[in-house]
Structure formats: structure tokens, C-alpha cells
PDB file of C-alpha atoms in Angstrom:
ATOM      1  CA  MET A   1       5.555  11.686   3.142  1.00 98.00           C
ATOM      2  CA  VAL A   2       2.502  13.357   1.659  1.00 98.00           C
ATOM      3  CA  ALA A   3      -0.529  11.107   1.488  1.00 98.00           C
ATOM      4  CA  ASP A   4      -4.209  10.659   0.888  1.00 98.00           C
ATOM      5  CA  SER A   5      -6.347   8.426   3.121  1.00 98.00           C
ATOM      6  CA  VAL A   6      -4.664   5.149   2.175  1.00 98.00           C
ATOM      7  CA  GLY A   7      -1.157   6.317   3.029  1.00 98.00           C
ATOM      8  CA  LEU A   8      -2.490   8.014   6.138  1.00 98.00           C
ATOM      9  CA  SER A   9      -3.966   4.689   7.252  1.00 98.00           C
ATOM     10  CA  ALA A  10      -0.332   3.539   7.730  1.00 98.00           C
ATOM     11  CA  LYS A  11       0.711   6.743   9.537  1.00 98.00           C
ATOM     12  CA  ALA A  12       1.291   5.053  12.902  1.00 98.00           C
ATOM     13  CA  ALA A  13       3.377   2.227  11.396  1.00 98.00           C
ATOM     14  CA  ILE A  14       5.645   4.194   9.081  1.00 98.00           C
ATOM     15  CA  PRO A  15       8.037   5.974  11.485  1.00 97.00           C
ATOM     16  CA  GLY A  16       8.877   2.719  13.279  1.00 98.00           C
ATOM     17  CA  ALA A  17       9.640   0.951  10.006  1.00 98.00           C
ATOM     18  CA  PHE A  18      12.583   3.274   9.301  1.00 98.00           C
ATOM     19  CA  PRO A  19      15.948   2.811  11.007  1.00 97.00           C
ATOM     20  CA  ALA A  20      16.787   4.756  14.134  1.00 96.00           C
ATOM     21  CA  GLY A  21      17.986   8.237  13.283  1.00 95.00           C
ATOM     22  CA  TRP A  22      15.673   8.720  10.318  1.00 96.00           C
ATOM     23  CA  GLN A  23      13.345  11.673  10.634  1.00 95.00           C
ATOM     24  CA  VAL A  24       9.935  10.897   9.160  1.00 96.00           C
ATOM     25  CA  THR A  25       7.192  13.468   8.697  1.00 96.00           C
ATOM     26  CA  ILE A  26       3.785  12.456   7.385  1.00 97.00           C
ATOM     27  CA  THR A  27       1.177  14.904   6.177  1.00 97.00           C
ATOM     28  CA  GLY A  28      -1.851  14.942   3.944  1.00 98.00           C
ATOM     29  CA  GLN A  29      -5.588  14.598   3.963  1.00 98.00           C
ATOM     30  CA  PRO A  30      -8.145  12.039   2.830  1.00 98.00           C
ATOM     31  CA  ALA A  31     -10.146  12.478  -0.367  1.00 97.00           C
ATOM     32  CA  LEU A  32      -7.767  14.855  -2.149  1.00 98.00           C
ATOM     33  CA  PHE A  33      -6.533  14.662  -5.712  1.00 98.00           C
ATOM     34  CA  VAL A  34      -2.748  14.772  -6.141  1.00 98.00           C
ATOM     35  CA  GLU A  35      -2.738  18.395  -7.318  1.00 98.00           C
ATOM     36  CA  GLN A  36      -4.625  19.326  -4.136  1.00 98.00           C
ATOM     37  CA  LEU A  37      -2.000  17.545  -2.040  1.00 98.00           C
ATOM     38  CA  VAL A  38       0.637  19.629  -3.825  1.00 98.00           C
ATOM     39  CA  THR A  39      -1.059  22.952  -3.186  1.00 98.00           C
ATOM     40  CA  LYS A  40      -2.145  22.229   0.389  1.00 97.00           C
ATOM     41  CA  TYR A  41       0.820  20.229   1.713  1.00 98.00           C
ATOM     42  CA  VAL A  42       3.900  20.846  -0.457  1.00 98.00           C
ATOM     43  CA  GLN A  43       3.986  24.180  -2.321  1.00 97.00           C
ATOM     44  CA  TYR A  44       3.764  26.547   0.609  1.00 94.00           C
ATOM     45  CA  GLN A  45       5.913  24.632   3.064  1.00 95.00           C
ATOM     46  CA  PRO A  46       9.366  26.010   3.896  1.00 94.00           C
ATOM     47  CA  LEU A  47      12.417  24.321   2.414  1.00 94.00           C
ATOM     48  CA  SER A  48      13.402  23.215   5.922  1.00 92.00           C
ATOM     49  CA  MET A  49      10.422  20.809   5.931  1.00 93.00           C
ATOM     50  CA  PHE A  50      11.999  18.639   3.228  1.00 96.00           C
ATOM     51  CA  GLY A  51      14.877  16.205   3.238  1.00 96.00           C
ATOM     52  CA  ASP A  52      16.676  14.261   0.552  1.00 97.00           C
ATOM     53  CA  ASN A  53      13.816  11.799   0.078  1.00 98.00           C
ATOM     54  CA  ALA A  54      10.066  12.202  -0.206  1.00 98.00           C
ATOM     55  CA  ILE A  55       7.321   9.615  -0.424  1.00 98.00           C
ATOM     56  CA  VAL A  56       4.109  10.378  -2.265  1.00 98.00           C
ATOM     57  CA  ALA A  57       1.175   8.167  -1.372  1.00 98.00           C
ATOM     58  CA  GLY A  58      -1.510   9.704  -3.519  1.00 98.00           C
ATOM     59  CA  GLY A  59      -3.582   8.733  -6.492  1.00 98.00           C
ATOM     60  CA  TYR A  60      -6.446   6.755  -5.040  1.00 97.00           C
ATOM     61  CA  ASN A  61      -8.646   9.754  -5.759  1.00 96.00           C
ATOM     62  CA  TYR A  62      -7.909   9.324  -9.436  1.00 96.00           C
ATOM     63  CA  PRO A  63      -9.657  11.453 -12.083  1.00 96.00           C
ATOM     64  CA  TYR A  64     -10.575   8.435 -14.215  1.00 93.00           C
ATOM     65  CA  TRP A  65     -12.532  10.674 -16.585  1.00 94.00           C
ATOM     66  CA  ASP A  66      -9.317  12.633 -17.378  1.00 97.00           C
ATOM     67  CA  PRO A  67      -6.139  10.489 -17.226  1.00 97.00           C
ATOM     68  CA  ALA A  68      -4.025  13.351 -18.644  1.00 98.00           C
ATOM     69  CA  ARG A  69      -4.915  15.354 -15.538  1.00 98.00           C
ATOM     70  CA  PHE A  70      -3.212  12.700 -13.422  1.00 98.00           C
ATOM     71  CA  ASP A  71      -0.063  12.888 -15.564  1.00 98.00           C
ATOM     72  CA  ARG A  72      -0.005  16.658 -15.031  1.00 98.00           C
ATOM     73  CA  SER A  73      -0.483  16.102 -11.293  1.00 98.00           C
ATOM     74  CA  ILE A  74       2.418  13.660 -11.144  1.00 98.00           C
ATOM     75  CA  ASP A  75       4.628  16.188 -12.923  1.00 98.00           C
ATOM     76  CA  LEU A  76       3.476  18.987 -10.621  1.00 98.00           C
ATOM     77  CA  MET A  77       4.177  16.938  -7.490  1.00 98.00           C
ATOM     78  CA  VAL A  78       7.620  15.729  -8.588  1.00 98.00           C
ATOM     79  CA  ASN A  79       8.688  19.140  -9.901  1.00 98.00           C
ATOM     80  CA  THR A  80       7.493  20.892  -6.741  1.00 98.00           C
ATOM     81  CA  LEU A  81       9.314  18.447  -4.464  1.00 98.00           C
ATOM     82  CA  VAL A  82      12.524  18.747  -6.499  1.00 98.00           C
ATOM     83  CA  ALA A  83      12.244  22.542  -6.312  1.00 97.00           C
ATOM     84  CA  LYS A  84      12.087  22.116  -2.512  1.00 97.00           C
ATOM     85  CA  GLY A  85      15.448  20.332  -2.604  1.00 97.00           C
ATOM     86  CA  VAL A  86      14.241  16.725  -2.585  1.00 98.00           C
ATOM     87  CA  LYS A  87      16.740  14.546  -4.420  1.00 98.00           C
ATOM     88  CA  HIS A  88      14.656  11.391  -4.720  1.00 98.00           C
ATOM     89  CA  VAL A  89      10.878  11.038  -4.917  1.00 98.00           C
ATOM     90  CA  TYR A  90       9.301   7.671  -4.180  1.00 98.00           C
ATOM     91  CA  TRP A  91       5.694   7.112  -5.224  1.00 98.00           C
ATOM     92  CA  VAL A  92       3.612   4.284  -3.785  1.00 98.00           C
ATOM     93  CA  THR A  93       1.581   2.411  -6.388  1.00 98.00           C
ATOM     94  CA  MET A  94      -2.114   1.769  -5.872  1.00 98.00           C
ATOM     95  CA  ARG A  95      -3.387  -1.583  -4.764  1.00 97.00           C
ATOM     96  CA  GLU A  96      -5.022  -3.180  -7.780  1.00 95.00           C
ATOM     97  CA  VAL A  97      -8.361  -4.213  -6.353  1.00 89.00           C
ATOM     98  CA  LYS A  98      -9.695  -7.541  -7.530  1.00 88.00           C
ATOM     99  CA  PRO A  99     -13.292  -8.474  -6.708  1.00 88.00           C
ATOM    100  CA  ALA A 100     -12.145 -11.860  -5.345  1.00 85.00           C
ATOM    101  CA  TYR A 101     -10.148 -10.087  -2.619  1.00 80.00           C
ATOM    102  CA  PHE A 102     -12.958  -7.819  -1.456  1.00 85.00           C
ATOM    103  CA  SER A 103     -16.108  -9.367  -0.021  1.00 85.00           C
ATOM    104  CA  GLY A 104     -17.960  -6.060  -0.351  1.00 89.00           C
ATOM    105  CA  TRP A 105     -17.434  -5.799  -4.116  1.00 91.00           C
ATOM    106  CA  SER A 106     -21.042  -6.538  -5.032  1.00 92.00           C
ATOM    107  CA  SER A 107     -22.311  -3.755  -2.771  1.00 92.00           C
ATOM    108  CA  LEU A 108     -20.010  -1.087  -4.239  1.00 92.00           C
ATOM    109  CA  SER A 109     -21.551   1.628  -6.361  1.00 92.00           C
ATOM    110  CA  ALA A 110     -20.761   1.677 -10.068  1.00 92.00           C
ATOM    111  CA  ALA A 111     -18.586   4.779  -9.534  1.00 92.00           C
ATOM    112  CA  TYR A 112     -16.423   3.010  -6.942  1.00 91.00           C
ATOM    113  CA  LYS A 113     -16.089  -0.050  -9.151  1.00 92.00           C
ATOM    114  CA  THR A 114     -14.971   2.181 -12.027  1.00 93.00           C
ATOM    115  CA  LEU A 115     -12.435   3.894  -9.759  1.00 92.00           C
ATOM    116  CA  TYR A 116     -11.072   0.669  -8.283  1.00 93.00           C
ATOM    117  CA  LEU A 117     -10.743  -0.883 -11.744  1.00 95.00           C
ATOM    118  CA  ALA A 118      -8.736   2.166 -12.903  1.00 96.00           C
ATOM    119  CA  TYR A 119      -5.841   1.507 -10.501  1.00 97.00           C
ATOM    120  CA  PRO A 120      -3.812  -0.591 -12.987  1.00 97.00           C
ATOM    121  CA  THR A 121      -3.974   2.434 -15.326  1.00 97.00           C
ATOM    122  CA  VAL A 122      -2.842   4.706 -12.488  1.00 98.00           C
ATOM    123  CA  ASN A 123       0.111   2.426 -11.794  1.00 98.00           C
ATOM    124  CA  ASN A 124       1.091   2.386 -15.473  1.00 98.00           C
ATOM    125  CA  GLN A 125       0.989   6.186 -15.508  1.00 98.00           C
ATOM    126  CA  LEU A 126       3.287   6.257 -12.463  1.00 98.00           C
ATOM    127  CA  ARG A 127       5.738   3.828 -14.060  1.00 98.00           C
ATOM    128  CA  ASN A 128       5.716   5.839 -17.291  1.00 98.00           C
ATOM    129  CA  ALA A 129       6.402   9.019 -15.308  1.00 98.00           C
ATOM    130  CA  MET A 130       9.810   7.607 -14.368  1.00 98.00           C
ATOM    131  CA  ASN A 131      10.803   8.217 -18.006  1.00 98.00           C
ATOM    132  CA  ARG A 132      10.065  11.927 -17.522  1.00 98.00           C
ATOM    133  CA  HIS A 133      11.541  12.191 -14.036  1.00 98.00           C
ATOM    134  CA  PRO A 134      14.860  10.438 -13.355  1.00 98.00           C
ATOM    135  CA  GLU A 135      14.517  11.304  -9.668  1.00 98.00           C
ATOM    136  CA  LEU A 136      11.295   9.268  -9.401  1.00 98.00           C
ATOM    137  CA  SER A 137      11.145   5.674  -8.182  1.00 98.00           C
ATOM    138  CA  ILE A 138       8.263   3.376  -7.392  1.00 98.00           C
ATOM    139  CA  ILE A 139       7.370   1.760  -4.095  1.00 98.00           C
ATOM    140  CA  ASP A 140       5.496  -1.154  -5.608  1.00 98.00           C
ATOM    141  CA  TRP A 141       2.612  -1.755  -3.215  1.00 98.00           C
ATOM    142  CA  ALA A 142       0.632  -3.286  -6.091  1.00 98.00           C
ATOM    143  CA  ALA A 143       3.241  -6.044  -6.421  1.00 97.00           C
ATOM    144  CA  ILE A 144       2.841  -7.304  -2.843  1.00 97.00           C
ATOM    145  CA  SER A 145      -0.748  -6.388  -1.953  1.00 96.00           C
ATOM    146  CA  ASP A 146      -2.554  -8.895  -4.134  1.00 91.00           C
ATOM    147  CA  ARG A 147      -3.756 -10.942  -1.167  1.00 91.00           C
ATOM    148  CA  LEU A 148      -6.372 -11.026   1.527  1.00 91.00           C
ATOM    149  CA  GLY A 149      -6.039  -9.578   5.011  1.00 93.00           C
ATOM    150  CA  LEU A 150      -4.477  -6.163   4.322  1.00 95.00           C
ATOM    151  CA  SER A 151      -7.476  -3.856   4.342  1.00 93.00           C
ATOM    152  CA  TYR A 152     -11.008  -3.475   5.550  1.00 90.00           C
ATOM    153  CA  ASP A 153     -12.459  -2.058   2.309  1.00 89.00           C
ATOM    154  CA  ALA A 154     -10.019  -3.203  -0.385  1.00 91.00           C
ATOM    155  CA  ILE A 155      -7.752  -0.132  -0.124  1.00 95.00           C
ATOM    156  CA  HIS A 156      -7.623   1.407   3.400  1.00 96.00           C
ATOM    157  CA  LEU A 157      -5.177  -0.522   5.528  1.00 98.00           C
ATOM    158  CA  ASN A 158      -5.817  -2.568   8.635  1.00 97.00           C
ATOM    159  CA  ASN A 159      -2.941  -3.150  11.099  1.00 98.00           C
ATOM    160  CA  THR A 160      -1.486  -6.009   9.040  1.00 98.00           C
ATOM    161  CA  GLY A 161      -1.679  -3.962   5.850  1.00 98.00           C
ATOM    162  CA  ALA A 162      -0.212  -0.889   7.532  1.00 98.00           C
ATOM    163  CA  ALA A 163       2.779  -2.900   8.772  1.00 98.00           C
ATOM    164  CA  ALA A 164       3.424  -4.399   5.313  1.00 98.00           C
ATOM    165  CA  TYR A 165       2.983  -1.017   3.595  1.00 98.00           C
ATOM    166  CA  ALA A 166       5.350   0.697   6.055  1.00 98.00           C
ATOM    167  CA  SER A 167       7.958  -2.046   5.774  1.00 98.00           C
ATOM    168  CA  LEU A 168       7.907  -1.895   1.973  1.00 98.00           C
ATOM    169  CA  ALA A 169       8.147   1.899   1.947  1.00 98.00           C
ATOM    170  CA  ALA A 170      11.027   1.977   4.410  1.00 98.00           C
ATOM    171  CA  SER A 171      13.024  -0.805   2.751  1.00 98.00           C
ATOM    172  CA  THR A 172      12.633   0.806  -0.679  1.00 98.00           C
ATOM    173  CA  VAL A 173      13.717   4.255   0.513  1.00 98.00           C
ATOM    174  CA  VAL A 174      16.555   3.036   2.731  1.00 97.00           C
ATOM    175  CA  SER A 175      17.962   0.879  -0.070  1.00 97.00           C
ATOM    176  CA  GLY A 176      17.750   3.826  -2.462  1.00 93.00           C
ATOM    177  CA  GLN A 177      16.020   1.822  -5.176  1.00 79.00           C
TER     178      GLN A 177
END
């Protein structure tokens, strides 16, 4: 799994969510765009670092001023993982932040509000990317995260959110959906 800060906030929960015998490696860094995750954590890694499946948990640092850049980043990530021998890429959708589910909404800067409100667009771009990449599937975090109690700031996971995120990721990958 390669992740930005949101995926990394579930780092402790993810290995235990997979069945015994599964090897799970999690890498990444907060505050990186997807293309930076590719260059720093995927491109230069040896083939031996990759298995049949890969999870990408990136996109929260979305270039909302240039949506086409995100499409190019998706393509770069998927193509780079496939070139490393990955057979199936799973991408976790973004939580679609609604003001009603985040008590700190009114104190957010305009830039953060713009970013948070772009996540439905991000998720549509990910779903559309499946038409370009048959080896891409979605782990639909957006579908189950529309509730209170999963995060401390609307996106970064608390323990409850991390457990739900990890369980969803593991069940999706293990079932091969």
C-alpha cells in the first residue's frame, strides 16, 4: 500500500485486517500529490517489493485547480505499478466531507473548504479511470464513511475510522472485487 496521510492514519490497523499469511507493506508520506507518491515510493523500488495486489490511498492532496493533472497521476501510478508486476490495483476513494459531519467546518479556511468539496470530483475521476485501466478497482471508502465518529478532522482517521477503513480495504482485496 502506498498512501498519503489519510491512508497512513490506518497504518497500524491494516496488517491485522488481512488474513494470516498475507504480507502487507505500507509506505508513503503525508502531504504528497499522487505523482510524488509514484516517484518517491513506487518508481525506484525493486520488483521484489511488489506482489500481485497494490492499494493506493492517495488523492486527498488533490490539485483542484488542474483536474487533468490528477487523471495523469492516476495513469502514472497504475502504469508504474503494473510495470512492477502488480496484477490488480485497488484505489481507496476519498471521504466526501459534508459540513454536517465535521464540527470544525466553519473554522476551515476557504482553501480547505474548496479542497474538501472537490472529493466527489476526485472519486468520479477514480471511477472513470477504471475504463482506462482494467486492472483497477475501487475500495469505496466514500460509500461507507458518510457518518460521524470516524475521524478527528473530517478526513484523518481515529481508531474507529482506521478499523473500518482497514476492514473495507482487506475485504475488498481478499475478495478480488
